[in-house]
Each structure stands twice: as structure tokens, then as C-alpha cells.
């Protein structure tokens, strides 16, 4: 094995072909004890109120000669660019904080930008002769909007809204009838049904009214190019991609590698793209596979761009069953495609060899090629690791062109620290990227979501870079689309109703919710800043405390008041609107910035703090490029976030496993709005868990996150009212997002009612009068018409709508129920319950995983309900046969509701049986036992009948076999 090199080879050097061995060189991060000491010292206040800490540069310089702390990760002598970093000294020689000096330079730059903007405006008014002779169409395109709103036709939307109002009126009349006409012979059953129906009505209002103003959007990528140009001199904004992964054995490295390759090959200026891969499991397998991916990208990226390949993830491109020669008339295409496919197959063999070797970890842990242990052998106790694989100083592609930057990041982890799972990893990426590249926009993807449309970034920039649209836009959300799902989509994995109906409705309000992946963020919004339209603070509030003649105590009190006002406690924003500082003179501005205590909000990193003030991104000029990696290592230390606003008001918000919903909610509360972008060719595609058990556990995790938010201080029922920046219909949608798991309780009761009525001979509805019949028919007709009109304006199919309705019941009586109890136990009692999954069958055929059955506790409630209703139907018909002709009329009403339950649970029943009808005995035994005990109790005890009626109605409460 080649020995590690302290410096990367020149960019022109061609690295040899890498082997599949697991040996890796040491990482840039020194031993963990040094990091912990630095973190502890960095938080100790010094005398005089000025912080002092031992910098990483001083720590590292003492050992530089020994070669312990300056070693560089390199694999198989690849051409890998590496930069080192410096600590964040807080004071200069005069004792003045350095970052304040940088703020002063930042203010001067702001003035220069304003002056240059005025010159540019004057120049635009009198263009030179060369510009005057530009094509008229190009000029028109350059100054036209980059996107437009396509409202839903009034012929479709007006009847839809009218039916919603009509249904609301009918619903009120229906509830009036139900409440004023109790069924005394089955009072308990009637009361239960009415409570459930009222909750369903409330849930329908929360779900329906946020769809009041749905819209469609259209982008014009050609106008974006005409306005900002393309190529090396393009004015397009840089974008940092975030890819997160944890366990390479559960999240296959080949899938993650395809995601990375699709990002590196995206149709966007190369120098404006950076890809950060977060390895939160500190796995050497992930690092090695990423090194192999960086090597393969040198061949794959130029091939994609030369022939405009779609999609640019090789696994999915080569698996397409289409005519790949269509529209590819270049004579060398066939030859190069075959060669590229062979290269990819060899690349897959190397990745699979790494995976096979990683199946069994050596007792002594993984060893790097220089003989030292891999720093991440203990995923819960390891130093921070960063490696820059590709970039400006790294290896170029085989055509000699520059490649986008590719960075491996594994944040530091130590026992005793709360790391906050994915949200903490994303916040670490925010800080690392701010130090190394600081692109003004961030696009995050899950490791299994690849770029399906190479122009997806340009689609997002049509909104973000359009001054008439993007001023108050915090993020652009793309819909999730999936591969590997059968046409019938039995378990509603595509979530078509949510992505094509609900999200379009929210786009007409304040914007779609953030769904965790496929989202392009404005970096300043992640920092907790308010949008430009946020009202500025009154200037008098600054003047009241910045006067030099004020006593110190009064000044401190005024500072606290200013700090309180600027933070806007009603919205609990991170700091303040960045543009507010333009309203003050130089002295007031410097005092305001000083009082805002950036260090208390963002942490002790002067480089990072300065980057937060750069609205248009870019690495601070005052930062030393040769010392940036050490600063990046510092900002991912496990103690960096202590006593800061990270996870509270800045970055991804902590407190829920669905940090995406919480993060988007906080941004909307601050007054930001979001955009929903649906390109004709899906921007991103991912992998969905298509077997029943995995799908239910996915839904369980989402529902658990909603319950956690409901029980937290960020609950939309009471959070964020003071500022009045969250629209009411938008608030209804967020309330619906966090209360929907609780619908499982009335849903389970309502699904059991038909079986109970069949077993006891009772019914929840009295004999219908003419008026009652009208209300019942009106309710059913309004439900049907609402659905039909919704399908009409949204464009989705009836099969997708029906699958969504079915899985609403399936998930409601299983995963949502467990999420409610698990969330309550976790938030109140501190107990974290896990429902494990064990595989029971496998199938290698296409869509074979759809029929794989895995035992899990979540399956018991819906199975019990199915058995109970089937027993109830049999018992009902048996009782009708023995009771005579007059009992058949009420029987059909009861059987109708029982069949409604069975039809909605039918996909669950098919999934339960599996392809070979091999349902685990444990599921059958548990479900039959619960259903039998429940049925016998109801038949024998009949708790909803008073004691005075027991003797007279006892014969009606039983059924003959």
C-alpha cells in the first residue's frame, strides 16, 4: 500500500487506479483529547469580560514538527485537495476583538457595493453600442420574470369552493340531527360514534381549508440563462449540496455514491457547486466508497455533460428500459457509452468488495494504511474528520476540466453530549460549508434521493434569483418522486395526494411545508434572520442607549431592552433582520452588532460569524485559505453548540424526529414564505420502503415527530401569534400536521363499531325520518363531489386518491396509534420505545420486496380489527337467518359499515398474507385472541345497556350459532 502523503500531488497528476482495499491514511483531526481541551477552553470567559481561548493554531503548531496533527487523509495516492485551518483568535494585539475589525471591513464593503450598484444603474441607462445591438429577444428574455403563477381555472376552482361551503353547512345540520336524536337503547355506542364523527369533521376542516387557494407555477430557465449567463463568467449563485448518511450497511454505499455522482454532474457552472457528505456513523466504508466515487466521477461527469445524459446517476441511467440511441446522433456515443458502462460495472465491483469486507469488523478495529487506527472506530467517541476530495486544487476530469468540490464530513462525537441525530448533523454541515465555500443557497438531499433532472438547480434559481419573487423566499421545495414502486402503489408510497394536492394548496398561501429532502434553502433564513420585508426597529430605541453620557447601569438596562426587542420574543427569532442595520449610522450600527452578541448566537468562530454577514455568500477575504480546514474542524466539535442558539433558533431545529416540519414552521413564523416547484421532469427521485412493515414504520416515525411537536413549546396551537406573520390558513395546515396522529383513537373506535353492532344487535343510528335521510344523503353526496372536484383541478387519478384513503385508515389504526402512545411516553415519562422489525421472507423478483413480510408489533391492531369485522359479518348473517325477514333491513345498514372497514383494510390484508400466503403464526394468534376476547366480552357483558334493561334485552344481545 502507498504511504500517506503530507501534501496532495499537483492537479495535473493522474492518480493510479485505486484498489478495493480498506486501508486509509490518517485524518486531519488531531487526537480527540486536544479537541475537548480546546472546546472547554473556548467557553471560559477571561478577566475583564473579554473571552480568551487557546486557539487550534497554537495547539497544532506545537506538534507540527512531530507530524501528529498535520497529517492529511489520502487514499491510494489519489489526487485529493486538502486545506488546513486556523483557530478563531478573538483579540488582536491591541486587545480589540478581531471579528469587530472584520465587521468594520464588512461595513466598508457594503458602502462600496452601494456605490457600484449606482454606477451599474447609470450604466444600464446608457448601454454601450455593443450591448445595444444585442438581439431584441435576448434582451426581452433577460428582463422578463423568471417564473409565473398559473392560477387554477375558475371553472374548476369556483365549484370546488362552493361544494366545500355546502359540505360545511350539511355537516353542521348532520351534527345537529345526530346530537338531538340519541339512541337510548345503545347510548354508549351512540355517544362514542358522535364523538368520533365530531373529531372527523374537525380533522376535515383542518385538512380541507388550507387547499382553498391552490396554484401552479411555471419556470423559464432560458430567461435565467439570458439574464445571468452561463459558463465560467456566469452570474448564477453558488449552491452547496448536503447529503446525509448514517449506517452504510442499512443505507447502501452504492446508492449514496449514485446520489453524489448525480450532484457532481448537475447542469450548473462547476465552480459554483460543492457537495458535502455527512457521515454521522464515522464509517471507514463510507469514506472509502466516497474516495472511489471521486475517482469514478472523473470519467462519469464529462460523459454526462458531453451527451446530456438524463438521469445522471449511473445506476438508474443504465437500468432504463428505453432506446438510449434516441436523439443521440453523435457517432462516438455508442462506443463511449459501452466503455462507460464497463467502467461503472468495475466501479460497482470495487464498492461491493468494500461492503463485503465491512460486514465483519476486526476486533482491533479498522486500520489505516499508515498503521494507525481509523479515528471513527467508535462511532460514539471520535474526533471530527474532514476530507476535501475534489475541487479547485484537486484532480480534474479526464478531459482536463475542473470538477465540483466534494467534501467528506464526520462531526466529532463524545460521550455525555447530546448530538441531536440528523438535525445536529445538518447544522454541522451548515457551519462547515460556511467556512469552506459559504454558498448563499443550500440544497439538501437524503442519501437515497438522486438528481433526476440535471437542471433542477436552475429551476430553483428561477425563484431564488428573481428579485420580484425571491426577496422573502426561505426555501424552494420540490415534490418527492420514487423509483421501484409497482404501478398499483398498494401502500400509497408515492403520496400523490399530499404532493399534488395539499402542497399546491399551501403554495397559494405562505408556501409548502419542508419535507426533509429535495429542498433549496436561502442560507440567511437558516441563520434565523427575518425576511427583508420585516419591519425595521425604531431608531429611537438605539439612540436611547448608545449615548456615551449614559450611566453604565442604565446603558446595560437599555441594552437588554434592545436585545429583547431585536430578538422579537413573540417570534423568538435568532437575532434580527440583517437589513435593519442599514437604518443606522456607523456608530449605532457597530453598537447594535456588538450588542447582538453573535458569539452567543453562533458560537466562537470569527470566520463563521463573518460569513453570516455575507448575504451573497463567499469566503471572507480576511480568512486565510491555508487554515480553513482547522477552523472547519473547530465548528464541528461536539461542544461548539453549547450555550448558543443552534437548534433553538438557528439551523435545523431540535426537539422532534421530524426536524424538517419544525424547521420550516419556524421560518414561516418569522415571516418567510416558501415556493413549491414541480418541473415537468421530476427534479429528484428516491427509494421508498415498499413492503408493508417498512412502510408502516416510516409512517410511525413521521407520526411520532408530529406528536413530539404537539407536546413541545413549538406547537402551532399556541406558538408564534405575537408577530402575526403566520397566515391563519397556513397555521391550520401546521395544526393538521401535528394533530393527525391523534385521529387514530377515534378511527379505531369507529372501525370497531360496525362489528360491535353486528355482535350485539344494536345500532348507532335510530330509525331515519325524511329529514334525517336528506342530511345523510347530502353528507355522502358532498363527500363524493368534493373528492371528484379535487381530482379535477389537481389532475391526479382516482386510483391514487383511493389508495390514499385506504392507507389513511391502515396507518391510522396501526402506526399512528403507536406513535401517540410512544410520543406521550417519551415526552412525559422519558421512555423511548422501539418496535423492532424482523424479516420473514425474501424474493428477488421485480417488486419482490412488496411481498416480503416482516413481523412487527404495529401489525396487531389492524389485524385484530379485520378479524373482528369478519366475525361480526358472519355473526350478523347468522342472527338474521334465525330472526326472520324483518331483521334483514337493519342488517344491511350494519354490514355496509363493516364492509367499509374491510375495503379500506384490503391492501393491508393482501400485504399480511404475502405472495405465498405465509403469515406468521404469531400475528394470527394474537389477532384472533384479541378479537375473540373482545367479541365475547361485548356479547356477554354488553356494557352499553343499563341493568334495568338487561333482563328484557338479554335474548337480543346474543346470537345463535
Coordinates of N, CA, C and O in Angstrom, one line a residue, residues 243-259 277-281 283 285-286 289 351 355 359 422 445-449 687 701:
X243 N -25.6 16.0 1.6 CA -26.1 14.6 1.6 C -25.8 14.0 2.9 O -24.6 14.1 3.4
X244 N -26.7 13.4 3.6 CA -26.6 12.9 4.9 C -26.7 11.4 4.9 O -27.7 10.8 4.2
X245 N -25.9 10.7 5.6 CA -26.0 9.2 5.7 C -25.5 8.8 7.1 O -24.7 9.6 7.7
X246 N -25.9 7.7 7.6 CA -25.5 7.3 9.0 C -24.9 5.9 9.0 O -23.7 5.7 9.3
X247 N -25.6 4.9 8.5 CA -25.1 3.5 8.6 C -25.0 3.0 7.2 O -26.0 2.7 6.5
X248 N -23.8 2.7 6.7 CA -23.6 2.2 5.3 C -24.1 0.8 5.1 O -24.3 0.4 3.9
X249 N -24.4 0.1 6.2 CA -24.9 -1.3 6.0 C -26.4 -1.3 5.8 O -27.0 -2.2 5.3
X250 N -27.1 -0.2 6.3 CA -28.5 0.0 6.1 C -28.8 0.9 4.9 O -29.9 0.8 4.3
X251 N -27.9 1.8 4.7 CA -28.0 2.7 3.5 C -26.9 2.4 2.6 O -25.8 2.9 2.8
X252 N -27.1 1.6 1.6 CA -26.0 1.0 0.8 C -25.1 2.1 0.2 O -25.6 3.1 -0.3
X253 N -23.8 2.0 0.3 CA -22.9 3.0 -0.2 C -23.0 3.2 -1.7 O -22.8 4.4 -2.2
X254 N -23.5 2.2 -2.4 CA -23.6 2.4 -3.9 C -24.8 3.4 -4.2 O -24.7 4.2 -5.1
X255 N -25.8 3.4 -3.4 CA -26.9 4.3 -3.5 C -26.5 5.7 -3.2 O -26.7 6.7 -3.9
X256 N -25.7 5.8 -2.1 CA -25.2 7.2 -1.7 C -24.3 7.7 -2.8 O -24.3 8.9 -3.1
X257 N -23.4 6.8 -3.3 CA -22.5 7.2 -4.4 C -23.2 7.7 -5.6 O -22.8 8.6 -6.3
X258 N -24.3 7.0 -6.0 CA -25.1 7.5 -7.1 C -25.7 8.9 -6.9 O -25.7 9.7 -7.8
X259 N -26.1 9.1 -5.7 CA -26.6 10.5 -5.4 C -25.5 11.5 -5.5 O -25.7 12.6 -6.1
X277 N -20.8 15.6 2.1 CA -21.4 14.3 2.5 C -21.2 14.2 4.0 O -20.0 14.1 4.5
X278 N -22.2 14.1 4.8 CA -22.2 13.9 6.2 C -22.2 12.5 6.6 O -23.2 11.8 6.3
X279 N -21.2 11.9 7.1 CA -21.1 10.5 7.6 C -21.3 10.6 9.1 O -20.3 10.7 9.9
X280 N -22.5 10.5 9.6 CA -22.8 10.5 11.0 C -22.5 9.2 11.7 O -22.7 9.1 13.0
X281 N -22.1 8.2 11.0 CA -21.7 6.9 11.6 C -20.2 6.7 11.6 O -19.7 5.7 12.1
X283 N -18.1 5.9 9.5 CA -17.7 4.6 9.0 C -16.6 4.7 7.9 O -16.7 5.5 7.0
X285 N -16.1 2.6 5.7 CA -16.7 2.1 4.5 C -17.2 3.3 3.7 O -17.0 3.4 2.5
X286 N -17.8 4.2 4.4 CA -18.4 5.4 3.7 C -17.2 6.3 3.1 O -17.3 6.7 2.0
X289 N -15.7 4.4 0.1 CA -16.6 4.4 -1.1 C -16.6 5.8 -1.7 O -16.8 5.9 -2.9
X351 N -16.9 -1.2 -5.1 CA -17.7 -0.8 -4.0 C -18.3 -2.0 -3.2 O -18.3 -2.1 -2.0
X355 N -18.0 -3.3 0.7 CA -19.1 -3.6 1.5 C -19.0 -5.0 2.1 O -19.3 -5.2 3.3
X359 N -18.5 -6.2 6.4 CA -19.6 -6.9 7.1 C -19.1 -7.4 8.5 O -19.9 -7.5 9.4
X422 N -30.0 13.6 13.1 CA -29.9 14.2 11.7 C -29.8 15.7 11.8 O -29.1 16.3 11.1
X445 N -30.3 16.8 0.3 CA -30.9 15.5 -0.2 C -30.6 14.4 0.7 O -29.5 14.4 1.4
X446 N -31.5 13.5 0.9 CA -31.2 12.2 1.6 C -30.3 11.4 0.7 O -30.2 11.6 -0.5
X447 N -29.6 10.5 1.3 CA -28.6 9.7 0.6 C -29.2 8.8 -0.5 O -28.5 8.4 -1.4
X448 N -30.5 8.6 -0.4 CA -31.2 7.7 -1.4 C -32.0 8.5 -2.4 O -32.8 8.0 -3.1
X449 N -31.8 9.8 -2.5 CA -32.5 10.7 -3.4 C -31.5 11.3 -4.4 O -30.7 12.2 -4.0
X687 N -35.8 6.3 -3.2 CA -36.2 4.9 -2.9 C -37.2 4.9 -1.8 O -37.0 5.5 -0.8
X701 N -42.6 6.8 12.3 CA -41.6 7.8 12.6 C -42.1 9.2 12.4 O -41.9 10.2 13.2

